[in-house]
PDB file of C-alpha atoms in Angstrom:
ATOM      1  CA  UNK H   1     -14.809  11.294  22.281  1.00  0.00           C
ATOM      2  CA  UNK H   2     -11.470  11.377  21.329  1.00  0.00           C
ATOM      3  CA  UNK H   3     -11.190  10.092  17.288  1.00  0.00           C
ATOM      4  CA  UNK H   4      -8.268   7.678  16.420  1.00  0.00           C
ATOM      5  CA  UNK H   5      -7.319   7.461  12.903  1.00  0.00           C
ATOM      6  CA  UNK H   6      -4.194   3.856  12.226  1.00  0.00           C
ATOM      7  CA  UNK H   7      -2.098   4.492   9.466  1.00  0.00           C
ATOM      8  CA  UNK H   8      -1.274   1.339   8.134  1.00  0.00           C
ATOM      9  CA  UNK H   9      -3.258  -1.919   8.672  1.00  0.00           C
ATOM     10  CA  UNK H  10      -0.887  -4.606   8.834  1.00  0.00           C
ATOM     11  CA  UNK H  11      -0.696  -7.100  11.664  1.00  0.00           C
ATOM     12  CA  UNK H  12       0.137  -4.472  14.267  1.00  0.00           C
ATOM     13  CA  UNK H  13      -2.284  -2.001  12.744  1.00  0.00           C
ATOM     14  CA  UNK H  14      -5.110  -4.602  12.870  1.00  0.00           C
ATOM     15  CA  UNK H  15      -4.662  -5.376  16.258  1.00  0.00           C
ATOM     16  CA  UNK H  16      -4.319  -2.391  18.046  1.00  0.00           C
ATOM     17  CA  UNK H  17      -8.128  -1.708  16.083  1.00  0.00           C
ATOM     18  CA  UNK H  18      -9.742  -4.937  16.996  1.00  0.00           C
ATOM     19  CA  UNK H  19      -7.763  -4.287  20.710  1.00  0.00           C
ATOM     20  CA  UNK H  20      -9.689  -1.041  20.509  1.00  0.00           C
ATOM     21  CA  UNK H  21     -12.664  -2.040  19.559  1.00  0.00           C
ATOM     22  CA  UNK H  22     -12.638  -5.126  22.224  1.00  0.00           C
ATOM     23  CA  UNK H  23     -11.973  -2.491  25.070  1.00  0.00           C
ATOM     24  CA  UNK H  24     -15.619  -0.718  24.232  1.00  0.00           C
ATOM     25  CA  UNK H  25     -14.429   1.510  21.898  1.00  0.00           C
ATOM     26  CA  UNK H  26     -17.257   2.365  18.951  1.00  0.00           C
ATOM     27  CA  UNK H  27     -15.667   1.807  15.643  1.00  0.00           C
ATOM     28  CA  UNK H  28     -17.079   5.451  14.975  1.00  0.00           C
ATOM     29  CA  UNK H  29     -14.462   7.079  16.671  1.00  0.00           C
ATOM     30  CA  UNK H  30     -11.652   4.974  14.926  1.00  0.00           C
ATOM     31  CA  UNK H  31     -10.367   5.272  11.199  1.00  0.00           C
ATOM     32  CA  UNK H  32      -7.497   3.592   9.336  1.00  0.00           C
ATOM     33  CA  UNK H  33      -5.502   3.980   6.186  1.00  0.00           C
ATOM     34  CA  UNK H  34      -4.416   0.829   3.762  1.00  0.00           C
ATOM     35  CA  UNK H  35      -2.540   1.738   0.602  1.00  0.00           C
ATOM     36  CA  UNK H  36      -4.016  -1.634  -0.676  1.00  0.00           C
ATOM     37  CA  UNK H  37      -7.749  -1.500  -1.206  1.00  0.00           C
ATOM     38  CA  UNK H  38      -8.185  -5.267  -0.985  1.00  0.00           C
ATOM     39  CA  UNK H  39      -6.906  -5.250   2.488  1.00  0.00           C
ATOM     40  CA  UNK H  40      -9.270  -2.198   3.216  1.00  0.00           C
ATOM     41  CA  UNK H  41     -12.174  -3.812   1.975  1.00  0.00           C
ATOM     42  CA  UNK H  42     -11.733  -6.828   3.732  1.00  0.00           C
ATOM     43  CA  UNK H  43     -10.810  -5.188   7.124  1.00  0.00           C
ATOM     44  CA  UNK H  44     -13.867  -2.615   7.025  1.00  0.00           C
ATOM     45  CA  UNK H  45     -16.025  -5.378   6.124  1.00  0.00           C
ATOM     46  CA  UNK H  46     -14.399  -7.689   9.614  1.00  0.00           C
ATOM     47  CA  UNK H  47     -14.233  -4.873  12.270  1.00  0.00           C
ATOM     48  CA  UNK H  48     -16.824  -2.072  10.354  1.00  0.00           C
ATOM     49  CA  UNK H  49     -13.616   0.367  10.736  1.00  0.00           C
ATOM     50  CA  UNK H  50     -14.021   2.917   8.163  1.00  0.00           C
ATOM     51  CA  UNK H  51     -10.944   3.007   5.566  1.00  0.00           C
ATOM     52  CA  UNK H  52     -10.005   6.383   4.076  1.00  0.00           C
ATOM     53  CA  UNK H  53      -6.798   8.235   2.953  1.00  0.00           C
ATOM     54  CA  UNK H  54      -4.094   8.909   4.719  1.00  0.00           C
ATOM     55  CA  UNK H  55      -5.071  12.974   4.576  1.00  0.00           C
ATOM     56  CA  UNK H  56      -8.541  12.662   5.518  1.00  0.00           C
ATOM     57  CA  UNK H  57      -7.777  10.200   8.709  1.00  0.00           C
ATOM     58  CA  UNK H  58      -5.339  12.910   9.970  1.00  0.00           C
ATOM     59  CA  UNK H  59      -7.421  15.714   9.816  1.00  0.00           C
ATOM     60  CA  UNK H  60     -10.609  14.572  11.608  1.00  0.00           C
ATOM     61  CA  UNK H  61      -8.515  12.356  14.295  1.00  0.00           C
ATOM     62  CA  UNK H  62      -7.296  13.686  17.630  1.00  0.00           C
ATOM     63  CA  UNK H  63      -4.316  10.721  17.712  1.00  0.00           C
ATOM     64  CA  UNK H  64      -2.974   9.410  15.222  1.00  0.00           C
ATOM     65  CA  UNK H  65      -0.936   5.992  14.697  1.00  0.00           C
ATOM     66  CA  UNK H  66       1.472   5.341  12.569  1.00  0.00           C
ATOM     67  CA  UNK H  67       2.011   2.213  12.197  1.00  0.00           C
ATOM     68  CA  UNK H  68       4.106   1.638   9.013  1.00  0.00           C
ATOM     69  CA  UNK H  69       7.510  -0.217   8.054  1.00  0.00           C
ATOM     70  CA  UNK H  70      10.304   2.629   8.641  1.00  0.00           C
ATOM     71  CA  UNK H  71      11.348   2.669   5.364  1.00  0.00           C
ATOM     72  CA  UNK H  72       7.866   3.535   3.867  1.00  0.00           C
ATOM     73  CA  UNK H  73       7.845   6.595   6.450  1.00  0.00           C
ATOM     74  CA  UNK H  74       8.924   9.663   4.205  1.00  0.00           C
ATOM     75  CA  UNK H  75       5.779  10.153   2.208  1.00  0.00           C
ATOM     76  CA  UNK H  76       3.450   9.122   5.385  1.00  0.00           C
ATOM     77  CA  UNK H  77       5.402  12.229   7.114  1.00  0.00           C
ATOM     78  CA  UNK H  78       4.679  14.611   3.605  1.00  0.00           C
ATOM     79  CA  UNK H  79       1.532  13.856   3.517  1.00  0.00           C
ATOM     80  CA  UNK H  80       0.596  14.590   7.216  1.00  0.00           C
ATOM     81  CA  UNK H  81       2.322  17.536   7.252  1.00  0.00           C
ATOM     82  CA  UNK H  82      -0.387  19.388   5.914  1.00  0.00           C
ATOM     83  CA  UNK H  83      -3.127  17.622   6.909  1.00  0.00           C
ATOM     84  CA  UNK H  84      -2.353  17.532  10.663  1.00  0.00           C
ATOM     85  CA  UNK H  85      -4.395  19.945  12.721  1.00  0.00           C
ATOM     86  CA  UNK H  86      -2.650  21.646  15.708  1.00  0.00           C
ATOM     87  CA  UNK H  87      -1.765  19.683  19.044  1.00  0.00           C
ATOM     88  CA  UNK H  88      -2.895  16.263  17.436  1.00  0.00           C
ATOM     89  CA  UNK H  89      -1.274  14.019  18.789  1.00  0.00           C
ATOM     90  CA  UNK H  90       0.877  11.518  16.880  1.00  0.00           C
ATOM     91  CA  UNK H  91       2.190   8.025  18.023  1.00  0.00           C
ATOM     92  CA  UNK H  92       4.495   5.838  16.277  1.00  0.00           C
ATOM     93  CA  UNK H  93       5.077   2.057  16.313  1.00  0.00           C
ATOM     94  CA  UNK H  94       7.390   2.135  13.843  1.00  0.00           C
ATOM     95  CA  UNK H  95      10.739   0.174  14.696  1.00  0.00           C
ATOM     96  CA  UNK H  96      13.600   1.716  15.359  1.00  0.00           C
ATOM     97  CA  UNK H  97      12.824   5.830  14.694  1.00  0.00           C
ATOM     98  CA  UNK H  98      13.169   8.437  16.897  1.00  0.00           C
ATOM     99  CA  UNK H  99      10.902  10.988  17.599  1.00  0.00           C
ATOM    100  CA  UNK H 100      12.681  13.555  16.302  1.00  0.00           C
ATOM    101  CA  UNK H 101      12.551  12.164  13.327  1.00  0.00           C
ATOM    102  CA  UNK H 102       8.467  13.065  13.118  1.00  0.00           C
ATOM    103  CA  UNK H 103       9.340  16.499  15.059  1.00  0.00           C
ATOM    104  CA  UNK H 104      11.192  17.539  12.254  1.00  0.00           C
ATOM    105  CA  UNK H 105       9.007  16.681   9.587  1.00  0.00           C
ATOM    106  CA  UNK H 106       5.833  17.538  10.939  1.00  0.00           C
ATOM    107  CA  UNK H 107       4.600  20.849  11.943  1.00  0.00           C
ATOM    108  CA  UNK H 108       6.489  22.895  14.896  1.00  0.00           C
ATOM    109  CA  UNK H 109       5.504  21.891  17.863  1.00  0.00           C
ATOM    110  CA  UNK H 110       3.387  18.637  17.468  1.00  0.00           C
ATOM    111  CA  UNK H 111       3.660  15.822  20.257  1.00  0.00           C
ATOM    112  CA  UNK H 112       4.724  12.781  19.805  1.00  0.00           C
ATOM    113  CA  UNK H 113       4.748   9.334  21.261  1.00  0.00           C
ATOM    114  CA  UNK H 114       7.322   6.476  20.139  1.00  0.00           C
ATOM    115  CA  UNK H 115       6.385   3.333  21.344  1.00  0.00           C
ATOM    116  CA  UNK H 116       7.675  -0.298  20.441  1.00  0.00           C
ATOM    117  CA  UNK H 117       4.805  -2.681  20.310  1.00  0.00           C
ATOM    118  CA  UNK H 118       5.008  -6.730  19.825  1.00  0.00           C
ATOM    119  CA  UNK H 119       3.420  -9.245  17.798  1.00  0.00           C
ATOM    120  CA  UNK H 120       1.581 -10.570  20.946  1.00  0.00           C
ATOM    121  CA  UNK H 121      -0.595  -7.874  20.377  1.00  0.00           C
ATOM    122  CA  UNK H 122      -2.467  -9.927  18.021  1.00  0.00           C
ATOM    123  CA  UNK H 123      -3.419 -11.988  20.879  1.00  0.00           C
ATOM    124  CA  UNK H 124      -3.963  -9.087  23.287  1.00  0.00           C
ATOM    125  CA  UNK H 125      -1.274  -9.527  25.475  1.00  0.00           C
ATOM    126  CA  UNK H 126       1.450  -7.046  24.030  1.00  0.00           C
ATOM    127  CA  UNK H 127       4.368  -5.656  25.801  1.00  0.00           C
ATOM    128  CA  UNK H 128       4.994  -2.013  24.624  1.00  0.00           C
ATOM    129  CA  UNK H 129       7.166   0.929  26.175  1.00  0.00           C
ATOM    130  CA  UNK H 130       6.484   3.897  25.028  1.00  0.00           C
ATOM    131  CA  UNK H 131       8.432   7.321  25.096  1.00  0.00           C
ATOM    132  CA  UNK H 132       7.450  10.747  25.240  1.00  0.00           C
ATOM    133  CA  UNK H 133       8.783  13.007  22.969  1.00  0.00           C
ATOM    134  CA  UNK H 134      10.063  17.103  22.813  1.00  0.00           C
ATOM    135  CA  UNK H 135       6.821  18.036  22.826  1.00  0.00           C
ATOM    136  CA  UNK H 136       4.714  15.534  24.399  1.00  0.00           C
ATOM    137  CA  UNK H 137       3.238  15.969  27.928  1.00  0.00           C
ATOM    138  CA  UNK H 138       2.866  13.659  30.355  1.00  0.00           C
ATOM    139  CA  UNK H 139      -1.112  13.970  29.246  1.00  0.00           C
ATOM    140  CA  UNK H 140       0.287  12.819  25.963  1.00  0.00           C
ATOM    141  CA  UNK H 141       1.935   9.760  27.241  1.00  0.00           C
ATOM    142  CA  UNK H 142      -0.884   8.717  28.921  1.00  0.00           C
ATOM    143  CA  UNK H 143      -3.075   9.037  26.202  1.00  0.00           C
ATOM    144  CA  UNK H 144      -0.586   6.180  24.728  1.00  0.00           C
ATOM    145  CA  UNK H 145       0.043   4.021  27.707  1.00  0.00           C
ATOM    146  CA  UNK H 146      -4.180   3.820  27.953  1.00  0.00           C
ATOM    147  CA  UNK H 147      -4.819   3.149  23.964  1.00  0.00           C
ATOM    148  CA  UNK H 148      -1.903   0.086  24.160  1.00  0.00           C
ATOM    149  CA  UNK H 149      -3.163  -1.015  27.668  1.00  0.00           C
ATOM    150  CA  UNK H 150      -6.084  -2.675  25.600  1.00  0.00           C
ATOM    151  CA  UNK H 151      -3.921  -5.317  23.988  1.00  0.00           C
ATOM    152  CA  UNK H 152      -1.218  -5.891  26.450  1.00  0.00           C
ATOM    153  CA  UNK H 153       1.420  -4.357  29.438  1.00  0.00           C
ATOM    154  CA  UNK H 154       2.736  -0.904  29.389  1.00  0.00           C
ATOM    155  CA  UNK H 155       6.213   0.624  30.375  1.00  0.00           C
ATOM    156  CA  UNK H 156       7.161   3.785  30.169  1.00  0.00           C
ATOM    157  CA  UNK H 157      10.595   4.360  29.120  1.00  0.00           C
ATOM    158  CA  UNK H 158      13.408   7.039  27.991  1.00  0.00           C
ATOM    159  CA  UNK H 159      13.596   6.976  24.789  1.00  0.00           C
ATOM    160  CA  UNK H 160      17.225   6.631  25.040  1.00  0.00           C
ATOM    161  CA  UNK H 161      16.113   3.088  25.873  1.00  0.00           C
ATOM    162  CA  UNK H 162      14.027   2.524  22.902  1.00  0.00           C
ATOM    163  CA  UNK H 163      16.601   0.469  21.144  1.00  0.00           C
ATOM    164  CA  UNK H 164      17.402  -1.697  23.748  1.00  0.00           C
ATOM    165  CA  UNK H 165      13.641  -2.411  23.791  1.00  0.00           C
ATOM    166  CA  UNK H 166      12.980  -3.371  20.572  1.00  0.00           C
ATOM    167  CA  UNK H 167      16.287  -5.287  20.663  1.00  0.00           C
ATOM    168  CA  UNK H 168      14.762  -6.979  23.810  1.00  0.00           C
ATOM    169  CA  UNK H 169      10.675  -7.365  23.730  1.00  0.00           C
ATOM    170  CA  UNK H 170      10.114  -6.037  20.347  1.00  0.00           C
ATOM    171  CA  UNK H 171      12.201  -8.800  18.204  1.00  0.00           C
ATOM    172  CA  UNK H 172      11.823 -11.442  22.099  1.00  0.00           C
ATOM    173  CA  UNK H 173       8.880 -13.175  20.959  1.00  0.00           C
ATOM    174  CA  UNK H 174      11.385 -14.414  17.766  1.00  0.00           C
ATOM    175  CA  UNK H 175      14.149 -15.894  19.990  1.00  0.00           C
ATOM    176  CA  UNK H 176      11.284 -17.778  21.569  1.00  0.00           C
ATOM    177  CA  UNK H 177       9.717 -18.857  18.465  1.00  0.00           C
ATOM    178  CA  UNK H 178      13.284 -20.108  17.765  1.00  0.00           C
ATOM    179  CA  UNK H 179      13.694 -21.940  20.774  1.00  0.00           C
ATOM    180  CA  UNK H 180      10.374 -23.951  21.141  1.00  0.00           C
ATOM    181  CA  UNK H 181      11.258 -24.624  17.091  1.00  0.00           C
ATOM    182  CA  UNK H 182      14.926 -26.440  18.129  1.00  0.00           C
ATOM    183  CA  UNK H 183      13.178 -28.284  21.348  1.00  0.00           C
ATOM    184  CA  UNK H 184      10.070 -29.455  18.956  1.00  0.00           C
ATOM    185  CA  UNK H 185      13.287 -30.716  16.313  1.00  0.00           C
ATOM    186  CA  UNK H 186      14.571 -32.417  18.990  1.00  0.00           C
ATOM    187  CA  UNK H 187      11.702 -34.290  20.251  1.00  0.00           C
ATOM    188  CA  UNK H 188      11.406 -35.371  16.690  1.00  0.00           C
ATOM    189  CA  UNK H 189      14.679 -36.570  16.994  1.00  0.00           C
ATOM    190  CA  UNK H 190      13.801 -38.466  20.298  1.00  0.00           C
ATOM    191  CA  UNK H 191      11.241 -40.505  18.493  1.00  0.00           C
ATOM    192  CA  UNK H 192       8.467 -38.683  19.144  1.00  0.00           C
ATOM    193  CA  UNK H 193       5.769 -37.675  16.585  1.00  0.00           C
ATOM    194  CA  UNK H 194       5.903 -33.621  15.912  1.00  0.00           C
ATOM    195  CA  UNK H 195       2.143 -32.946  17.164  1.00  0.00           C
ATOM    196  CA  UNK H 196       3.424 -34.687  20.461  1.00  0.00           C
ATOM    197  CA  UNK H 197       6.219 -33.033  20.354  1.00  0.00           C
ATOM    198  CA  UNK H 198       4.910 -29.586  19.664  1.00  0.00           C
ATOM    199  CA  UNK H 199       2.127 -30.102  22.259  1.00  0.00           C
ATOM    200  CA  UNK H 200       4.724 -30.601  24.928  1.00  0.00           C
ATOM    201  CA  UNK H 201       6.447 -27.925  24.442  1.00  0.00           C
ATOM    202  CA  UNK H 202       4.149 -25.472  23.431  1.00  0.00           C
ATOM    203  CA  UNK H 203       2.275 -25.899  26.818  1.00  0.00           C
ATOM    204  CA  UNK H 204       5.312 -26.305  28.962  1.00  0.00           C
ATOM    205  CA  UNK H 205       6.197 -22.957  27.057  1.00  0.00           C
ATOM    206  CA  UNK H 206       2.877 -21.331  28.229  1.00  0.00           C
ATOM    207  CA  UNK H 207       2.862 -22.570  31.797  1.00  0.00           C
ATOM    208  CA  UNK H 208       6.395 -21.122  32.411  1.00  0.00           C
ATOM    209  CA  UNK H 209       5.180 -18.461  31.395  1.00  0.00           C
ATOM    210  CA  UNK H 210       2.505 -18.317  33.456  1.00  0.00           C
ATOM    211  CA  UNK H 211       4.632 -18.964  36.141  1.00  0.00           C
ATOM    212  CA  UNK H 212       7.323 -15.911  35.301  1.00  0.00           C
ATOM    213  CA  UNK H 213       4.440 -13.814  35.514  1.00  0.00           C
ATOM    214  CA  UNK H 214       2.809 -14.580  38.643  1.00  0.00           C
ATOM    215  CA  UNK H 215       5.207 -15.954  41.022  1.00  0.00           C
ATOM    216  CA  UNK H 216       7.358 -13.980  43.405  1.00  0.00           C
ATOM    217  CA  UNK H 217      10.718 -15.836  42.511  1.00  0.00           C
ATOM    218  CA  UNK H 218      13.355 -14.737  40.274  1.00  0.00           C
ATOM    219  CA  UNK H 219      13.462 -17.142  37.158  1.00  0.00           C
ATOM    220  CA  UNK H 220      16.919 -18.390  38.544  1.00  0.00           C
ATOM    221  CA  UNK H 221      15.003 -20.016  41.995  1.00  0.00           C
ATOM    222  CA  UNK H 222      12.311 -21.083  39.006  1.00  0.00           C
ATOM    223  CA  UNK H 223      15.116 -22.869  37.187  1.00  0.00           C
ATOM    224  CA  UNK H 224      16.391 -24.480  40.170  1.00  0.00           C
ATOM    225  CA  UNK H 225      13.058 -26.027  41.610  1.00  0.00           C
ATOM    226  CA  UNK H 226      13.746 -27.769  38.523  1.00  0.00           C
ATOM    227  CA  UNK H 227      17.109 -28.889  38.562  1.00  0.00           C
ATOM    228  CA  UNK H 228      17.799 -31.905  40.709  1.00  0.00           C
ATOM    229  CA  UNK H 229      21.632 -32.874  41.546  1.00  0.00           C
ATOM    230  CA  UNK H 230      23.331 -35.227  39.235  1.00  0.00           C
ATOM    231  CA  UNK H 231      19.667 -34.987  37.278  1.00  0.00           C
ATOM    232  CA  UNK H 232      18.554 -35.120  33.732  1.00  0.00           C
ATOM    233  CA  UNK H 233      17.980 -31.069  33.638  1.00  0.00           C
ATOM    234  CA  UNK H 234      21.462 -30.508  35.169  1.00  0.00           C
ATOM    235  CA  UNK H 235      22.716 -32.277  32.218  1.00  0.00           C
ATOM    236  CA  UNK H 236      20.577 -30.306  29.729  1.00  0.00           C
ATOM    237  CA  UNK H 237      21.970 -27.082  31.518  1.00  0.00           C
ATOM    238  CA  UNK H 238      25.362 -27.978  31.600  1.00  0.00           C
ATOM    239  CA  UNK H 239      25.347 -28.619  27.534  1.00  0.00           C
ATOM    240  CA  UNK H 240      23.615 -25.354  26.980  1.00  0.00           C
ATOM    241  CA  UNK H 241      26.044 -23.579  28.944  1.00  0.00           C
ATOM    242  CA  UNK H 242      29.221 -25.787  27.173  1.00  0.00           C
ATOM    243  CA  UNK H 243      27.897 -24.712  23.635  1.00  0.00           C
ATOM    244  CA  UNK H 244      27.878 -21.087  24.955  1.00  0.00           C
ATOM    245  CA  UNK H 245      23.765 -20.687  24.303  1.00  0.00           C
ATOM    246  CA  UNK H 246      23.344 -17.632  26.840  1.00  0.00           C
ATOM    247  CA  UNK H 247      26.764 -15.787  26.012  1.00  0.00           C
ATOM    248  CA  UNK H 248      24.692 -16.033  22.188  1.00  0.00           C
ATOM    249  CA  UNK H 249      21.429 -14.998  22.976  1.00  0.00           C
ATOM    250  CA  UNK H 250      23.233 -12.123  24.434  1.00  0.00           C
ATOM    251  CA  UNK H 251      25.212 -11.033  21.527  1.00  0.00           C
ATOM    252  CA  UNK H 252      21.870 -12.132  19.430  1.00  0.00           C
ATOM    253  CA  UNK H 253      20.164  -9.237  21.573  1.00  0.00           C
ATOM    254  CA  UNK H 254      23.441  -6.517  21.058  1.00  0.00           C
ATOM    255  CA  UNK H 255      22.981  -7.450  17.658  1.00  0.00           C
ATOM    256  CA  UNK H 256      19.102  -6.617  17.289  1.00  0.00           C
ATOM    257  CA  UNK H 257      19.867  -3.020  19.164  1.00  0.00           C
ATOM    258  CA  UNK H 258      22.381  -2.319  16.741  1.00  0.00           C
ATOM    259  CA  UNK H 259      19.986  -2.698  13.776  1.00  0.00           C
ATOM    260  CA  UNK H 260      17.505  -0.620  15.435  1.00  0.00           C
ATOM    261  CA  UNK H 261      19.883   2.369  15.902  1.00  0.00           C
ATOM    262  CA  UNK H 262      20.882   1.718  12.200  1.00  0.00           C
ATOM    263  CA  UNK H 263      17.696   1.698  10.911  1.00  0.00           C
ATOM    264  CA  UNK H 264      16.999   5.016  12.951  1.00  0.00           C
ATOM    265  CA  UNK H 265      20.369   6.461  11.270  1.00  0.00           C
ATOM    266  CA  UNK H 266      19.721   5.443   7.784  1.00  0.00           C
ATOM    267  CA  UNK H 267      15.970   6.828   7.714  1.00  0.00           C
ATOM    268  CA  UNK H 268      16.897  10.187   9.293  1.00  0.00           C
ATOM    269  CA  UNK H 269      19.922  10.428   6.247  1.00  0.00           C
ATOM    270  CA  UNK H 270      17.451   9.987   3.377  1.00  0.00           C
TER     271      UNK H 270
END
């Protein structure tokens, strides 16, 4: 059985081990690292994950996660230097950082995965692309599109793409969190208590959802069946576009990519 050791058990750490762990795998072969014990304790205790040092989960795993904020990366990357064994694979959900990044710091020749996870994750239903790096096979790849199939959807992507991903589906759920926020405040604003309001929403949210996902028609036909002429949703759409709300979300996206790329730069120039 292949042994998978998560270093670092925040949200995204947590999930992909419960995701694990739902999908029949026995918490014997899994492992994570927490730098604060109270967290450890209380996770070990939940999924009956062991918790041990960052040293010791890389040198009895076959694949190991990292799953830390970039800028805590550098000592992750000095410690598993030495305490990686050879052709263990590596994968990292960490925002924004290249693989090259890891090929440089970690022994010659070890394969690695970058992927770009979301916080729907927590709720099994991820989307993640993941991209193979210098020295990762298409075995290796694999490996990663099967472990994040158990909370979510996989793409595989070029990693020249990466940015644009986490711009897109890695920061997404946000803009959506945003947007059901503003139609909830306006509700409000219609006269309608805010557990009405949110309940409205928050189901008309899900079942277009729903419908994105299973039906045929490209969201444009979707937004038509819904738009009668000289109707109230016409006049919604009209004031969106007037105020310039897609021409935003679209430099709101540019803007995300360019912080990934910069967050890449400035990690890789420490």
């Amino acid at each position: 059985m292949t042994r998978i050791a998560v270093l670092g058990a925040g949200k995204i750490g947590e999930a992909l081990l419960a995701g694990l762990l739902a999908a029949g795998r026995p918490a014997s072969d899994l492992a994570f690292s927490e730098r604060h014990p109270e967290r450890s304790a209380e996770l070990t205790e939940r999924l009956g994950v062991a918790s041990v040092g960052v040293v010791e989960a890389a040198s009895g795993a076959d694949v190991v996660v990292v799953a830390v904020k970039p800028q805590d990366i550098a000592p992750v990357l000095a410690e598993l230097k030495g305490a990686l064994r050879p052709g263990t694979l590596v994968i990292s959900l960490c925002a924004g950082l290249p693989t090259a990044l890891f090929e440089g710091a970690l022994p010659d020749g070890t394969p690695v995965v970058r992927v770009m996870p979301n916080t729907p994750m927590l709720v099994g239903e991820a989307m993640s692309a993941v991209s193979g790096g210098a020295h990762a096979t298409a075995e290796h790849v694999q490996v990663a599109q099967e472990m994040l199939a158990a909370v979510g959807r996989v793409v595989s992507v070029p990693e020249s793409q990466q940015d644009a991903v986490t711009a897109l589906s890695g920061s997404g759920p946000a803009y959506f969190f945003y947007l059901v926020e503003a139609m909830i405040d306006a509700g409000i604003l219609l006269g309608l208590p805010r557990t009405v309001a949110a309940d409205l929403i928050v189901q008309s949210a899900y079942g277009a959802a729903v419908m994105l996902r299973e039906s045929d028609d490209h969201p444009v036909l979707l937004r038509e069946a819904v738009t009668s002429p000289a109707g109230t949703t016409i006049a919604a759409i009209r004031e969106l576009e007037r105020h310039g709300v897609r021409a935003a979300l679209i430099d709101a996206i540019e803007a995300a990519r360019d912080r990934s790329v910069e967050l890449g730069r400035s990690v890789q120039q420490r």
